[in-house]
Amino acid sequence: MSEWDKLEFAEALSVRFMQLTVLVNTTNEDLSRDEAEQELHLLRTVILGLPKDILDLVMQRISL
């Protein structure tokens, strides 16, 4: 995977992570919140299983 591809992949994952986090924190509807929480949990699992170089890129973007 090229560096450019790694950056794009990390960006996409971090954007989705932040979107889901906001959705979980602002949604009052139980069904929507539950779905967002499930997807966020799955995404966390995927992110933590990434190779270290991509994981570092994702974590840098999330922490901004």
PDB file of N, CA, C and O in Angstrom:
ATOM      1  N   MET A   1       0.853  -1.168   0.000  1.00  0.00           N
ATOM      2  CA  MET A   1       0.000   0.000   0.000  1.00  0.00           C
ATOM      3  C   MET A   1       0.901   1.233   0.000  1.00  0.00           C
ATOM      4  O   MET A   1       1.819   1.334   0.810  1.00  0.00           O
ATOM      5  N   SER A   2       0.620   2.153  -0.903  1.00  0.00           N
ATOM      6  CA  SER A   2       1.453   3.358  -0.987  1.00  0.00           C
ATOM      7  C   SER A   2       1.180   4.292   0.191  1.00  0.00           C
ATOM      8  O   SER A   2       0.150   4.177   0.868  1.00  0.00           O
ATOM      9  N   GLU A   3       2.087   5.201   0.424  1.00  0.00           N
ATOM     10  CA  GLU A   3       1.904   6.176   1.517  1.00  0.00           C
ATOM     11  C   GLU A   3       0.639   6.990   1.297  1.00  0.00           C
ATOM     12  O   GLU A   3      -0.072   7.312   2.245  1.00  0.00           O
ATOM     13  N   TRP A   4       0.386   7.359   0.048  1.00  0.00           N
ATOM     14  CA  TRP A   4      -0.818   8.131  -0.273  1.00  0.00           C
ATOM     15  C   TRP A   4      -2.077   7.334   0.101  1.00  0.00           C
ATOM     16  O   TRP A   4      -3.010   7.872   0.694  1.00  0.00           O
ATOM     17  N   ASP A   5      -2.099   6.053  -0.246  1.00  0.00           N
ATOM     18  CA  ASP A   5      -3.236   5.196   0.082  1.00  0.00           C
ATOM     19  C   ASP A   5      -3.408   5.065   1.594  1.00  0.00           C
ATOM     20  O   ASP A   5      -4.530   5.079   2.105  1.00  0.00           O
ATOM     21  N   LYS A   6      -2.307   4.952   2.302  1.00  0.00           N
ATOM     22  CA  LYS A   6      -2.365   4.864   3.766  1.00  0.00           C
ATOM     23  C   LYS A   6      -2.968   6.136   4.359  1.00  0.00           C
ATOM     24  O   LYS A   6      -3.796   6.072   5.266  1.00  0.00           O
ATOM     25  N   LEU A   7      -2.541   7.278   3.837  1.00  0.00           N
ATOM     26  CA  LEU A   7      -3.072   8.553   4.330  1.00  0.00           C
ATOM     27  C   LEU A   7      -4.564   8.685   4.056  1.00  0.00           C
ATOM     28  O   LEU A   7      -5.338   9.102   4.924  1.00  0.00           O
ATOM     29  N   GLU A   8      -4.986   8.315   2.859  1.00  0.00           N
ATOM     30  CA  GLU A   8      -6.411   8.389   2.512  1.00  0.00           C
ATOM     31  C   GLU A   8      -7.238   7.431   3.369  1.00  0.00           C
ATOM     32  O   GLU A   8      -8.325   7.774   3.828  1.00  0.00           O
ATOM     33  N   PHE A   9      -6.721   6.233   3.571  1.00  0.00           N
ATOM     34  CA  PHE A   9      -7.412   5.232   4.381  1.00  0.00           C
ATOM     35  C   PHE A   9      -7.532   5.710   5.829  1.00  0.00           C
ATOM     36  O   PHE A   9      -8.609   5.633   6.433  1.00  0.00           O
ATOM     37  N   ALA A  10      -6.452   6.225   6.364  1.00  0.00           N
ATOM     38  CA  ALA A  10      -6.454   6.737   7.735  1.00  0.00           C
ATOM     39  C   ALA A  10      -7.425   7.906   7.872  1.00  0.00           C
ATOM     40  O   ALA A  10      -8.151   8.008   8.867  1.00  0.00           O
ATOM     41  N   GLU A  11      -7.453   8.768   6.883  1.00  0.00           N
ATOM     42  CA  GLU A  11      -8.366   9.910   6.904  1.00  0.00           C
ATOM     43  C   GLU A  11      -9.819   9.443   6.902  1.00  0.00           C
ATOM     44  O   GLU A  11     -10.641   9.927   7.673  1.00  0.00           O
ATOM     45  N   ALA A  12     -10.142   8.494   6.040  1.00  0.00           N
ATOM     46  CA  ALA A  12     -11.513   7.990   5.956  1.00  0.00           C
ATOM     47  C   ALA A  12     -11.945   7.331   7.270  1.00  0.00           C
ATOM     48  O   ALA A  12     -13.059   7.565   7.758  1.00  0.00           O
ATOM     49  N   LEU A  13     -11.067   6.529   7.849  1.00  0.00           N
ATOM     50  CA  LEU A  13     -11.406   5.874   9.117  1.00  0.00           C
ATOM     51  C   LEU A  13     -11.578   6.880  10.246  1.00  0.00           C
ATOM     52  O   LEU A  13     -12.515   6.771  11.053  1.00  0.00           O
ATOM     53  N   SER A  14     -10.710   7.862  10.312  1.00  0.00           N
ATOM     54  CA  SER A  14     -10.800   8.839  11.396  1.00  0.00           C
ATOM     55  C   SER A  14     -12.026   9.727  11.247  1.00  0.00           C
ATOM     56  O   SER A  14     -12.676  10.052  12.246  1.00  0.00           O
ATOM     57  N   VAL A  15     -12.381  10.082  10.020  1.00  0.00           N
ATOM     58  CA  VAL A  15     -13.591  10.890   9.805  1.00  0.00           C
ATOM     59  C   VAL A  15     -14.826  10.103  10.236  1.00  0.00           C
ATOM     60  O   VAL A  15     -15.697  10.624  10.933  1.00  0.00           O
ATOM     61  N   ARG A  16     -14.894   8.834   9.841  1.00  0.00           N
ATOM     62  CA  ARG A  16     -16.055   8.021  10.228  1.00  0.00           C
ATOM     63  C   ARG A  16     -16.093   7.827  11.742  1.00  0.00           C
ATOM     64  O   ARG A  16     -17.162   7.854  12.354  1.00  0.00           O
ATOM     65  N   PHE A  17     -14.950   7.638  12.355  1.00  0.00           N
ATOM     66  CA  PHE A  17     -14.894   7.488  13.805  1.00  0.00           C
ATOM     67  C   PHE A  17     -15.450   8.737  14.493  1.00  0.00           C
ATOM     68  O   PHE A  17     -16.255   8.644  15.420  1.00  0.00           O
ATOM     69  N   MET A  18     -15.040   9.898  14.019  1.00  0.00           N
ATOM     70  CA  MET A  18     -15.519  11.152  14.626  1.00  0.00           C
ATOM     71  C   MET A  18     -17.011  11.357  14.365  1.00  0.00           C
ATOM     72  O   MET A  18     -17.740  11.807  15.251  1.00  0.00           O
ATOM     73  N   GLN A  19     -17.488  11.005  13.166  1.00  0.00           N
ATOM     74  CA  GLN A  19     -18.914  11.126  12.861  1.00  0.00           C
ATOM     75  C   GLN A  19     -19.736  10.256  13.799  1.00  0.00           C
ATOM     76  O   GLN A  19     -20.761  10.697  14.343  1.00  0.00           O
ATOM     77  N   LEU A  20     -19.316   9.024  13.975  1.00  0.00           N
ATOM     78  CA  LEU A  20     -20.045   8.111  14.852  1.00  0.00           C
ATOM     79  C   LEU A  20     -20.002   8.571  16.302  1.00  0.00           C
ATOM     80  O   LEU A  20     -20.998   8.447  17.025  1.00  0.00           O
ATOM     81  N   THR A  21     -18.880   9.089  16.730  1.00  0.00           N
ATOM     82  CA  THR A  21     -18.766   9.589  18.101  1.00  0.00           C
ATOM     83  C   THR A  21     -19.743  10.728  18.339  1.00  0.00           C
ATOM     84  O   THR A  21     -20.441  10.755  19.360  1.00  0.00           O
ATOM     85  N   VAL A  22     -19.830  11.644  17.398  1.00  0.00           N
ATOM     86  CA  VAL A  22     -20.783  12.756  17.518  1.00  0.00           C
ATOM     87  C   VAL A  22     -22.210  12.229  17.514  1.00  0.00           C
ATOM     88  O   VAL A  22     -23.047  12.649  18.319  1.00  0.00           O
ATOM     89  N   LEU A  23     -22.501  11.294  16.625  1.00  0.00           N
ATOM     90  CA  LEU A  23     -23.845  10.726  16.544  1.00  0.00           C
ATOM     91  C   LEU A  23     -24.245  10.047  17.852  1.00  0.00           C
ATOM     92  O   LEU A  23     -25.361  10.244  18.347  1.00  0.00           O
ATOM     93  N   VAL A  24     -23.341   9.277  18.414  1.00  0.00           N
ATOM     94  CA  VAL A  24     -23.616   8.601  19.689  1.00  0.00           C
ATOM     95  C   VAL A  24     -23.875   9.629  20.794  1.00  0.00           C
ATOM     96  O   VAL A  24     -24.765   9.451  21.619  1.00  0.00           O
ATOM     97  N   ASN A  25     -23.120  10.703  20.796  1.00  0.00           N
ATOM     98  CA  ASN A  25     -23.232  11.700  21.861  1.00  0.00           C
ATOM     99  C   ASN A  25     -24.404  12.652  21.694  1.00  0.00           C
ATOM    100  O   ASN A  25     -24.770  13.338  22.648  1.00  0.00           O
ATOM    101  N   THR A  26     -25.005  12.722  20.508  1.00  0.00           N
ATOM    102  CA  THR A  26     -26.071  13.708  20.281  1.00  0.00           C
ATOM    103  C   THR A  26     -27.421  13.101  19.936  1.00  0.00           C
ATOM    104  O   THR A  26     -28.410  13.813  19.957  1.00  0.00           O
ATOM    105  N   THR A  27     -27.479  11.826  19.633  1.00  0.00           N
ATOM    106  CA  THR A  27     -28.732  11.204  19.211  1.00  0.00           C
ATOM    107  C   THR A  27     -29.547  10.785  20.425  1.00  0.00           C
ATOM    108  O   THR A  27     -29.039  10.122  21.322  1.00  0.00           O
ATOM    109  N   ASN A  28     -30.802  11.182  20.410  1.00  0.00           N
ATOM    110  CA  ASN A  28     -31.703  10.817  21.500  1.00  0.00           C
ATOM    111  C   ASN A  28     -32.528   9.580  21.186  1.00  0.00           C
ATOM    112  O   ASN A  28     -33.075   8.957  22.084  1.00  0.00           O
ATOM    113  N   GLU A  29     -32.631   9.233  19.914  1.00  0.00           N
ATOM    114  CA  GLU A  29     -33.406   8.063  19.520  1.00  0.00           C
ATOM    115  C   GLU A  29     -32.613   6.803  19.849  1.00  0.00           C
ATOM    116  O   GLU A  29     -31.469   6.652  19.423  1.00  0.00           O
ATOM    117  N   ASP A  30     -33.241   5.914  20.611  1.00  0.00           N
ATOM    118  CA  ASP A  30     -32.545   4.710  21.072  1.00  0.00           C
ATOM    119  C   ASP A  30     -32.033   3.852  19.919  1.00  0.00           C
ATOM    120  O   ASP A  30     -30.908   3.365  19.966  1.00  0.00           O
ATOM    121  N   LEU A  31     -32.852   3.676  18.880  1.00  0.00           N
ATOM    122  CA  LEU A  31     -32.455   2.807  17.776  1.00  0.00           C
ATOM    123  C   LEU A  31     -31.258   3.389  17.026  1.00  0.00           C
ATOM    124  O   LEU A  31     -30.281   2.685  16.760  1.00  0.00           O
ATOM    125  N   SER A  32     -31.303   4.671  16.707  1.00  0.00           N
ATOM    126  CA  SER A  32     -30.192   5.307  15.999  1.00  0.00           C
ATOM    127  C   SER A  32     -28.932   5.287  16.845  1.00  0.00           C
ATOM    128  O   SER A  32     -27.830   5.035  16.345  1.00  0.00           O
ATOM    129  N   ARG A  33     -29.093   5.550  18.122  1.00  0.00           N
ATOM    130  CA  ARG A  33     -27.931   5.555  19.022  1.00  0.00           C
ATOM    131  C   ARG A  33     -27.333   4.159  19.138  1.00  0.00           C
ATOM    132  O   ARG A  33     -26.115   3.998  19.100  1.00  0.00           O
ATOM    133  N   ASP A  34     -28.187   3.152  19.273  1.00  0.00           N
ATOM    134  CA  ASP A  34     -27.698   1.773  19.379  1.00  0.00           C
ATOM    135  C   ASP A  34     -26.945   1.356  18.122  1.00  0.00           C
ATOM    136  O   ASP A  34     -25.885   0.731  18.210  1.00  0.00           O
ATOM    137  N   GLU A  35     -27.479   1.715  16.955  1.00  0.00           N
ATOM    138  CA  GLU A  35     -26.812   1.376  15.700  1.00  0.00           C
ATOM    139  C   GLU A  35     -25.450   2.074  15.605  1.00  0.00           C
ATOM    140  O   GLU A  35     -24.465   1.470  15.194  1.00  0.00           O
ATOM    141  N   ALA A  36     -25.412   3.342  15.984  1.00  0.00           N
ATOM    142  CA  ALA A  36     -24.157   4.095  15.948  1.00  0.00           C
ATOM    143  C   ALA A  36     -23.152   3.515  16.937  1.00  0.00           C
ATOM    144  O   ALA A  36     -21.961   3.408  16.629  1.00  0.00           O
ATOM    145  N   GLU A  37     -23.608   3.131  18.119  1.00  0.00           N
ATOM    146  CA  GLU A  37     -22.713   2.537  19.112  1.00  0.00           C
ATOM    147  C   GLU A  37     -22.141   1.216  18.611  1.00  0.00           C
ATOM    148  O   GLU A  37     -20.958   0.939  18.816  1.00  0.00           O
ATOM    149  N   GLN A  38     -22.975   0.407  17.963  1.00  0.00           N
ATOM    150  CA  GLN A  38     -22.501  -0.871  17.430  1.00  0.00           C
ATOM    151  C   GLN A  38     -21.461  -0.655  16.334  1.00  0.00           C
ATOM    152  O   GLN A  38     -20.425  -1.326  16.293  1.00  0.00           O
ATOM    153  N   GLU A  39     -21.744   0.288  15.431  1.00  0.00           N
ATOM    154  CA  GLU A  39     -20.791   0.563  14.358  1.00  0.00           C
ATOM    155  C   GLU A  39     -19.492   1.146  14.916  1.00  0.00           C
ATOM    156  O   GLU A  39     -18.400   0.808  14.463  1.00  0.00           O
ATOM    157  N   LEU A  40     -19.617   2.010  15.921  1.00  0.00           N
ATOM    158  CA  LEU A  40     -18.432   2.601  16.537  1.00  0.00           C
ATOM    159  C   LEU A  40     -17.586   1.519  17.206  1.00  0.00           C
ATOM    160  O   LEU A  40     -16.359   1.519  17.086  1.00  0.00           O
ATOM    161  N   HIS A  41     -18.224   0.585  17.885  1.00  0.00           N
ATOM    162  CA  HIS A  41     -17.494  -0.516  18.520  1.00  0.00           C
ATOM    163  C   HIS A  41     -16.764  -1.353  17.469  1.00  0.00           C
ATOM    164  O   HIS A  41     -15.581  -1.700  17.638  1.00  0.00           O
ATOM    165  N   LEU A  42     -17.445  -1.658  16.374  1.00  0.00           N
ATOM    166  CA  LEU A  42     -16.828  -2.425  15.302  1.00  0.00           C
ATOM    167  C   LEU A  42     -15.657  -1.656  14.689  1.00  0.00           C
ATOM    168  O   LEU A  42     -14.591  -2.219  14.442  1.00  0.00           O
ATOM    169  N   LEU A  43     -15.841  -0.370  14.466  1.00  0.00           N
ATOM    170  CA  LEU A  43     -14.782   0.452  13.889  1.00  0.00           C
ATOM    171  C   LEU A  43     -13.571   0.527  14.815  1.00  0.00           C
ATOM    172  O   LEU A  43     -12.435   0.458  14.356  1.00  0.00           O
ATOM    173  N   ARG A  44     -13.805   0.639  16.115  1.00  0.00           N
ATOM    174  CA  ARG A  44     -12.693   0.631  17.075  1.00  0.00           C
ATOM    175  C   ARG A  44     -11.892  -0.666  16.960  1.00  0.00           C
ATOM    176  O   ARG A  44     -10.664  -0.660  16.988  1.00  0.00           O
ATOM    177  N   THR A  45     -12.610  -1.773  16.842  1.00  0.00           N
ATOM    178  CA  THR A  45     -11.961  -3.078  16.718  1.00  0.00           C
ATOM    179  C   THR A  45     -11.101  -3.127  15.458  1.00  0.00           C
ATOM    180  O   THR A  45      -9.959  -3.591  15.490  1.00  0.00           O
ATOM    181  N   VAL A  46     -11.645  -2.628  14.358  1.00  0.00           N
ATOM    182  CA  VAL A  46     -10.903  -2.597  13.091  1.00  0.00           C
ATOM    183  C   VAL A  46      -9.671  -1.701  13.220  1.00  0.00           C
ATOM    184  O   VAL A  46      -8.563  -2.084  12.832  1.00  0.00           O
ATOM    185  N   ILE A  47      -9.859  -0.507  13.780  1.00  0.00           N
ATOM    186  CA  ILE A  47      -8.753   0.441  13.906  1.00  0.00           C
ATOM    187  C   ILE A  47      -7.629  -0.139  14.760  1.00  0.00           C
ATOM    188  O   ILE A  47      -6.457  -0.046  14.403  1.00  0.00           O
ATOM    189  N   LEU A  48      -7.983  -0.751  15.878  1.00  0.00           N
ATOM    190  CA  LEU A  48      -6.955  -1.294  16.766  1.00  0.00           C
ATOM    191  C   LEU A  48      -6.224  -2.488  16.158  1.00  0.00           C
ATOM    192  O   LEU A  48      -5.127  -2.816  16.582  1.00  0.00           O
ATOM    193  N   GLY A  49      -6.804  -3.113  15.135  1.00  0.00           N
ATOM    194  CA  GLY A  49      -6.172  -4.237  14.476  1.00  0.00           C
ATOM    195  C   GLY A  49      -5.317  -3.853  13.277  1.00  0.00           C
ATOM    196  O   GLY A  49      -4.751  -4.713  12.615  1.00  0.00           O
ATOM    197  N   LEU A  50      -5.221  -2.558  13.002  1.00  0.00           N
ATOM    198  CA  LEU A  50      -4.451  -2.082  11.850  1.00  0.00           C
ATOM    199  C   LEU A  50      -2.951  -2.210  12.093  1.00  0.00           C
ATOM    200  O   LEU A  50      -2.498  -2.193  13.241  1.00  0.00           O
ATOM    201  N   PRO A  51      -2.179  -2.285  11.009  1.00  0.00           N
ATOM    202  CA  PRO A  51      -0.722  -2.219  11.162  1.00  0.00           C
ATOM    203  C   PRO A  51      -0.329  -0.907  11.849  1.00  0.00           C
ATOM    204  O   PRO A  51      -1.024   0.102  11.724  1.00  0.00           O
ATOM    205  N   LYS A  52       0.768  -0.924  12.565  1.00  0.00           N
ATOM    206  CA  LYS A  52       1.163   0.211  13.395  1.00  0.00           C
ATOM    207  C   LYS A  52       1.277   1.521  12.622  1.00  0.00           C
ATOM    208  O   LYS A  52       0.849   2.556  13.120  1.00  0.00           O
ATOM    209  N   ASP A  53       1.808   1.486  11.421  1.00  0.00           N
ATOM    210  CA  ASP A  53       1.972   2.745  10.686  1.00  0.00           C
ATOM    211  C   ASP A  53       0.626   3.392  10.352  1.00  0.00           C
ATOM    212  O   ASP A  53       0.451   4.604  10.503  1.00  0.00           O
ATOM    213  N   ILE A  54      -0.352   2.574   9.972  1.00  0.00           N
ATOM    214  CA  ILE A  54      -1.679   3.124   9.669  1.00  0.00           C
ATOM    215  C   ILE A  54      -2.394   3.500  10.964  1.00  0.00           C
ATOM    216  O   ILE A  54      -3.060   4.532  11.037  1.00  0.00           O
ATOM    217  N   LEU A  55      -2.256   2.678  11.994  1.00  0.00           N
ATOM    218  CA  LEU A  55      -2.848   2.984  13.291  1.00  0.00           C
ATOM    219  C   LEU A  55      -2.358   4.334  13.804  1.00  0.00           C
ATOM    220  O   LEU A  55      -3.155   5.153  14.278  1.00  0.00           O
ATOM    221  N   ASP A  56      -1.077   4.589  13.686  1.00  0.00           N
ATOM    222  CA  ASP A  56      -0.521   5.877  14.129  1.00  0.00           C
ATOM    223  C   ASP A  56      -1.138   7.036  13.356  1.00  0.00           C
ATOM    224  O   ASP A  56      -1.450   8.077  13.943  1.00  0.00           O
ATOM    225  N   LEU A  57      -1.319   6.873  12.060  1.00  0.00           N
ATOM    226  CA  LEU A  57      -1.934   7.930  11.244  1.00  0.00           C
ATOM    227  C   LEU A  57      -3.376   8.202  11.677  1.00  0.00           C
ATOM    228  O   LEU A  57      -3.805   9.356  11.796  1.00  0.00           O
ATOM    229  N   VAL A  58      -4.125   7.139  11.927  1.00  0.00           N
ATOM    230  CA  VAL A  58      -5.521   7.289  12.364  1.00  0.00           C
ATOM    231  C   VAL A  58      -5.563   7.976  13.729  1.00  0.00           C
ATOM    232  O   VAL A  58      -6.328   8.921  13.931  1.00  0.00           O
ATOM    233  N   MET A  59      -4.730   7.524  14.645  1.00  0.00           N
ATOM    234  CA  MET A  59      -4.743   8.094  15.997  1.00  0.00           C
ATOM    235  C   MET A  59      -4.336   9.566  15.990  1.00  0.00           C
ATOM    236  O   MET A  59      -4.881  10.359  16.749  1.00  0.00           O
ATOM    237  N   GLN A  60      -3.416   9.952  15.130  1.00  0.00           N
ATOM    238  CA  GLN A  60      -3.026  11.360  15.014  1.00  0.00           C
ATOM    239  C   GLN A  60      -4.221  12.201  14.580  1.00  0.00           C
ATOM    240  O   GLN A  60      -4.443  13.295  15.096  1.00  0.00           O
ATOM    241  N   ARG A  61      -4.992  11.701  13.648  1.00  0.00           N
ATOM    242  CA  ARG A  61      -6.138  12.456  13.146  1.00  0.00           C
ATOM    243  C   ARG A  61      -7.263  12.524  14.159  1.00  0.00           C
ATOM    244  O   ARG A  61      -7.923  13.540  14.289  1.00  0.00           O
ATOM    245  N   ILE A  62      -7.475  11.441  14.880  1.00  0.00           N
ATOM    246  CA  ILE A  62      -8.541  11.436  15.886  1.00  0.00           C
ATOM    247  C   ILE A  62      -8.203  12.374  17.041  1.00  0.00           C
ATOM    248  O   ILE A  62      -9.081  13.039  17.569  1.00  0.00           O
ATOM    249  N   SER A  63      -6.944  12.453  17.396  1.00  0.00           N
ATOM    250  CA  SER A  63      -6.559  13.266  18.549  1.00  0.00           C
ATOM    251  C   SER A  63      -6.534  14.759  18.246  1.00  0.00           C
ATOM    252  O   SER A  63      -6.413  15.566  19.156  1.00  0.00           O
ATOM    253  N   LEU A  64      -6.627  15.140  16.982  1.00  0.00           N
ATOM    254  CA  LEU A  64      -6.624  16.558  16.641  1.00  0.00           C
ATOM    255  C   LEU A  64      -7.863  17.181  17.068  1.00  0.00           C
ATOM    256  O   LEU A  64      -8.554  17.658  17.524  1.00  0.00           O
TER     257      LEU A  64
END
